[in-house]
mmCIF file of C-alpha atoms in Angstrom:
data_model
loop_
_atom_site.group_PDB
_atom_site.id
_atom_site.type_symbol
_atom_site.label_atom_id
_atom_site.label_comp_id
_atom_site.label_asym_id
_atom_site.label_seq_id
_atom_site.Cartn_x
_atom_site.Cartn_y
_atom_site.Cartn_z
ATOM 1 C CA MET A 1 -0.037 0.010 -0.119
ATOM 2 C CA ASN A 2 1.127 3.510 -0.743
ATOM 3 C CA ILE A 3 0.755 6.597 1.504
ATOM 4 C CA LEU A 4 -2.349 7.767 -0.525
ATOM 5 C CA SER A 5 -4.118 4.312 -0.082
ATOM 6 C CA ILE A 6 -3.525 4.478 3.678
ATOM 7 C CA GLU A 7 -4.760 8.073 3.908
ATOM 8 C CA ILE A 8 -7.966 7.258 1.976
ATOM 9 C CA ALA A 9 -8.564 4.169 4.202
ATOM 10 C CA ARG A 10 -8.206 6.308 7.376
ATOM 11 C CA HIS A 11 -11.470 8.224 6.629
ATOM 12 C CA ASP A 12 -15.122 6.851 6.815
ATOM 13 C CA TRP A 13 -16.188 8.391 3.727
ATOM 14 C CA GLY A 14 -19.663 6.730 4.022
ATOM 15 C CA LEU A 15 -20.478 8.715 7.055
ATOM 16 C CA MET A 16 -19.872 12.105 5.340
ATOM 17 C CA THR A 17 -22.679 14.067 3.415
ATOM 18 C CA CYS A 18 -21.316 15.134 0.242
ATOM 19 C CA GLY A 19 -22.044 18.585 -1.440
ATOM 20 C CA CYS A 20 -23.982 16.474 -4.099
ATOM 21 C CA ARG A 21 -26.044 15.005 -1.187
ATOM 22 C CA ARG A 22 -24.663 11.637 -1.538
ATOM 23 C CA THR A 23 -22.209 10.008 0.716
ATOM 24 C CA GLY A 24 -18.595 10.956 0.426
ATOM 25 C CA GLU A 25 -17.482 7.392 -0.696
ATOM 26 C CA HIS A 26 -17.221 8.477 -4.196
ATOM 27 C CA ILE A 27 -14.681 11.216 -3.708
ATOM 28 C CA PRO A 28 -11.526 9.233 -3.287
ATOM 29 C CA VAL A 29 -12.657 6.886 -6.183
ATOM 30 C CA ASP A 30 -13.273 9.893 -8.408
ATOM 31 C CA PHE A 31 -10.043 11.574 -7.100
ATOM 32 C CA LEU A 32 -8.028 8.727 -8.210
ATOM 33 C CA ARG A 33 -9.781 8.383 -11.544
ATOM 34 C CA SER A 34 -9.128 12.049 -12.258
ATOM 35 C CA LEU A 35 -5.394 11.488 -11.727
ATOM 36 C CA GLU A 36 -5.371 8.977 -14.582
ATOM 37 C CA GLY A 37 -6.524 11.338 -17.252
ATOM 38 C CA PRO A 38 -6.022 15.027 -18.253
ATOM 39 C CA PRO A 39 -6.764 17.564 -15.466
ATOM 40 C CA PRO A 40 -10.282 19.075 -15.562
ATOM 41 C CA ASP A 41 -11.151 22.524 -16.599
ATOM 42 C CA ARG A 42 -12.113 23.663 -13.122
ATOM 43 C CA ALA A 43 -10.320 22.839 -9.918
ATOM 44 C CA GLY A 44 -11.516 19.637 -8.476
ATOM 45 C CA GLU A 45 -14.088 19.234 -11.077
ATOM 46 C CA GLY A 46 -15.849 15.763 -10.796
ATOM 47 C CA TRP A 47 -14.427 14.897 -7.364
ATOM 48 C CA ALA A 48 -13.935 18.124 -5.062
ATOM 49 C CA ASP A 49 -15.742 20.934 -6.717
ATOM 50 C CA ASN A 50 -19.481 20.544 -5.578
ATOM 51 C CA HIS A 51 -18.551 17.646 -3.302
ATOM 52 C CA ALA A 52 -15.973 18.656 -0.668
ATOM 53 C CA PHE A 53 -16.754 22.442 -1.295
ATOM 54 C CA VAL A 54 -19.528 24.106 -2.997
ATOM 55 C CA GLN A 55 -18.405 27.576 -4.125
ATOM 56 C CA SER A 56 -16.916 28.739 -0.842
ATOM 57 C CA ASN A 57 -18.902 26.564 1.422
ATOM 58 C CA LEU A 58 -16.946 23.474 2.945
ATOM 59 C CA MET A 59 -18.686 20.344 3.144
ATOM 60 C CA GLN A 60 -18.217 17.346 5.456
ATOM 61 C CA PRO A 61 -15.629 15.693 3.272
ATOM 62 C CA ALA A 62 -13.478 18.763 3.109
ATOM 63 C CA ILE A 63 -11.035 17.810 5.779
ATOM 64 C CA ALA A 64 -10.515 14.234 4.467
ATOM 65 C CA THR A 65 -10.161 15.613 0.972
ATOM 66 C CA ALA A 66 -7.293 18.048 2.030
ATOM 67 C CA SER A 67 -5.699 14.904 3.600
ATOM 68 C CA ILE A 68 -5.666 12.893 0.530
ATOM 69 C CA VAL A 69 -4.634 15.750 -1.710
ATOM 70 C CA MET A 70 -1.571 16.273 0.427
ATOM 71 C CA ALA A 71 -0.842 12.591 0.597
ATOM 72 C CA ALA A 72 -1.172 12.514 -3.348
ATOM 73 C CA LEU A 73 1.445 15.197 -3.577
ATOM 74 C CA THR A 74 3.846 13.119 -1.492
ATOM 75 C CA ARG A 75 3.639 10.303 -3.855
ATOM 76 C CA GLY A 76 4.120 12.473 -6.900
ATOM 77 C CA VAL A 77 1.232 13.181 -9.097
ATOM 78 C CA PRO A 78 1.385 14.038 -12.877
ATOM 79 C CA ALA A 79 2.725 17.579 -13.237
ATOM 80 C CA GLU A 80 -0.209 18.751 -15.145
ATOM 81 C CA HIS A 81 -2.348 18.067 -12.016
ATOM 82 C CA ARG A 82 -0.315 19.946 -9.507
ATOM 83 C CA ARG A 83 -1.875 23.351 -10.344
ATOM 84 C CA GLN A 84 -5.361 21.795 -9.964
ATOM 85 C CA LEU A 85 -4.440 20.223 -6.538
ATOM 86 C CA MET A 86 -2.989 23.493 -5.224
ATOM 87 C CA LEU A 87 -6.241 25.243 -6.375
ATOM 88 C CA VAL A 88 -8.296 22.733 -4.407
ATOM 89 C CA LEU A 89 -6.133 23.133 -1.440
ATOM 90 C CA HIS A 90 -6.604 26.893 -1.681
ATOM 91 C CA ALA A 91 -10.362 26.400 -1.776
ATOM 92 C CA LEU A 92 -10.373 24.283 1.241
ATOM 93 C CA ALA A 93 -8.140 26.540 3.287
ATOM 94 C CA ASN A 94 -10.045 29.671 2.429
ATOM 95 C CA GLY A 95 -13.655 28.281 2.808
ATOM 96 C CA GLU A 96 -16.309 30.116 4.768
ATOM 97 C CA GLN A 97 -16.693 27.680 7.547
ATOM 98 C CA ASP A 98 -13.729 28.944 9.789
ATOM 99 C CA ASP A 99 -13.549 25.814 11.843
ATOM 100 C CA ILE A 100 -13.359 23.509 8.902
ATOM 101 C CA ALA A 101 -11.022 25.818 7.026
ATOM 102 C CA GLU A 102 -8.746 25.904 10.011
ATOM 103 C CA GLU A 103 -8.649 22.082 10.204
ATOM 104 C CA CYS A 104 -7.725 22.002 6.401
ATOM 105 C CA GLN A 105 -5.072 24.659 6.934
ATOM 106 C CA GLU A 106 -3.627 22.467 9.804
ATOM 107 C CA ILE A 107 -3.415 19.523 7.405
ATOM 108 C CA ILE A 108 -1.640 21.735 4.940
ATOM 109 C CA ARG A 109 0.473 23.020 7.635
ATOM 110 C CA SER A 110 1.791 19.544 8.332
ATOM 111 C CA GLY A 111 2.775 19.274 4.773
ATOM 112 C CA ALA A 112 4.498 22.539 4.395
ATOM 113 C CA TRP A 113 7.739 21.294 2.856
ATOM 114 C CA LEU A 114 5.647 19.906 -0.043
ATOM 115 C CA LEU A 115 4.611 23.513 -0.686
ATOM 116 C CA TYR A 116 8.215 24.788 -0.470
ATOM 117 C CA GLU A 117 9.154 22.116 -2.874
ATOM 118 C CA GLU A 118 6.455 23.340 -5.270
ATOM 119 C CA ILE A 119 7.646 27.001 -5.207
ATOM 120 C CA SER A 120 11.250 25.826 -5.616
ATOM 121 C CA SER A 121 10.760 23.435 -8.409
ATOM 122 C CA GLY A 122 9.973 25.771 -11.275
ATOM 123 C CA ARG A 123 7.473 23.169 -12.581
ATOM 124 C CA ASN A 124 4.629 25.420 -12.887
ATOM 125 C CA ILE A 125 4.220 29.048 -12.097
ATOM 126 C CA ASP A 126 0.580 28.832 -11.266
ATOM 127 C CA ALA A 127 1.061 25.969 -8.882
ATOM 128 C CA ALA A 128 3.910 27.751 -7.268
ATOM 129 C CA SER A 129 1.750 30.728 -6.818
ATOM 130 C CA TYR A 130 -1.010 28.866 -4.977
ATOM 131 C CA ALA A 131 1.553 27.081 -2.875
ATOM 132 C CA TYR A 132 3.043 30.416 -1.972
ATOM 133 C CA GLU A 133 -0.390 31.849 -0.993
ATOM 134 C CA LEU A 134 -1.119 28.733 1.111
ATOM 135 C CA LEU A 135 2.303 29.225 2.813
ATOM 136 C CA GLU A 136 1.245 32.838 3.613
ATOM 137 C CA LEU A 137 -1.680 31.366 5.591
ATOM 138 C CA ILE A 138 0.559 29.423 7.964
ATOM 139 C CA GLU A 139 1.573 31.062 11.173
ATOM 140 C CA GLY A 140 5.210 30.941 11.998
ATOM 141 C CA GLU A 141 6.368 30.455 8.320
ATOM 142 C CA SER A 142 6.872 34.011 7.494
ATOM 143 C CA SER A 143 10.730 34.043 7.983
ATOM 144 C CA ARG A 144 11.214 30.857 6.039
ATOM 145 C CA LEU A 145 8.815 31.992 3.383
ATOM 146 C CA GLU A 146 10.858 35.241 2.995
ATOM 147 C CA ASP A 147 14.099 33.368 2.574
ATOM 148 C CA PHE A 148 12.622 31.107 -0.053
ATOM 149 C CA HIS A 149 10.943 34.029 -1.698
ATOM 150 C CA ALA A 150 14.290 35.669 -2.110
ATOM 151 C CA ALA A 151 16.035 32.417 -3.305
ATOM 152 C CA VAL A 152 13.284 31.289 -5.898
ATOM 153 C CA ARG A 153 11.553 34.694 -6.954
ATOM 154 C CA GLU A 154 11.932 33.848 -10.593
ATOM 155 C CA ASN A 155 9.591 30.708 -9.952
ATOM 156 C CA LEU A 156 6.813 33.047 -8.925
ATOM 157 C CA PRO A 157 4.431 35.336 -10.989
ATOM 158 C CA SER A 158 5.197 38.983 -11.422
ATOM 159 C CA ASP A 159 2.748 39.886 -8.673
ATOM 160 C CA LEU A 160 4.569 37.819 -6.178
ATOM 161 C CA GLN A 161 8.096 38.983 -7.150
#
């Protein structure tokens, strides 16, 4: 088993009410399927958008969804999907339900090095931008983020340079 499979199994998806009014059981299945094809047009389309979040409203599966996205990033996902995954994390960390958004931020905080790797990699300027914005949300990271910003400024869009 890999880290993503273990993280998916840790959550009782069947007890969560999804934004589509079904149980959340389909979210990890749809998420894994989405990684096998081209990225969707909208962030999380078909697995997170209208499921873990509906516009800026966070649904019950939001926290578990943040966990599996972070786990997927550790195992390496196709490069073309990284921007989409950062957008999903951004939506989860900035949702209207502060308590749920804070728990999503805590999950993201626990994987901060993945975000630093994203801004350092130079793979995708949009993914780096969203990773940078997520790091800005994390208390206690401002000094490290400044150092990384100075070192990898060219990997960020002009508004963050």
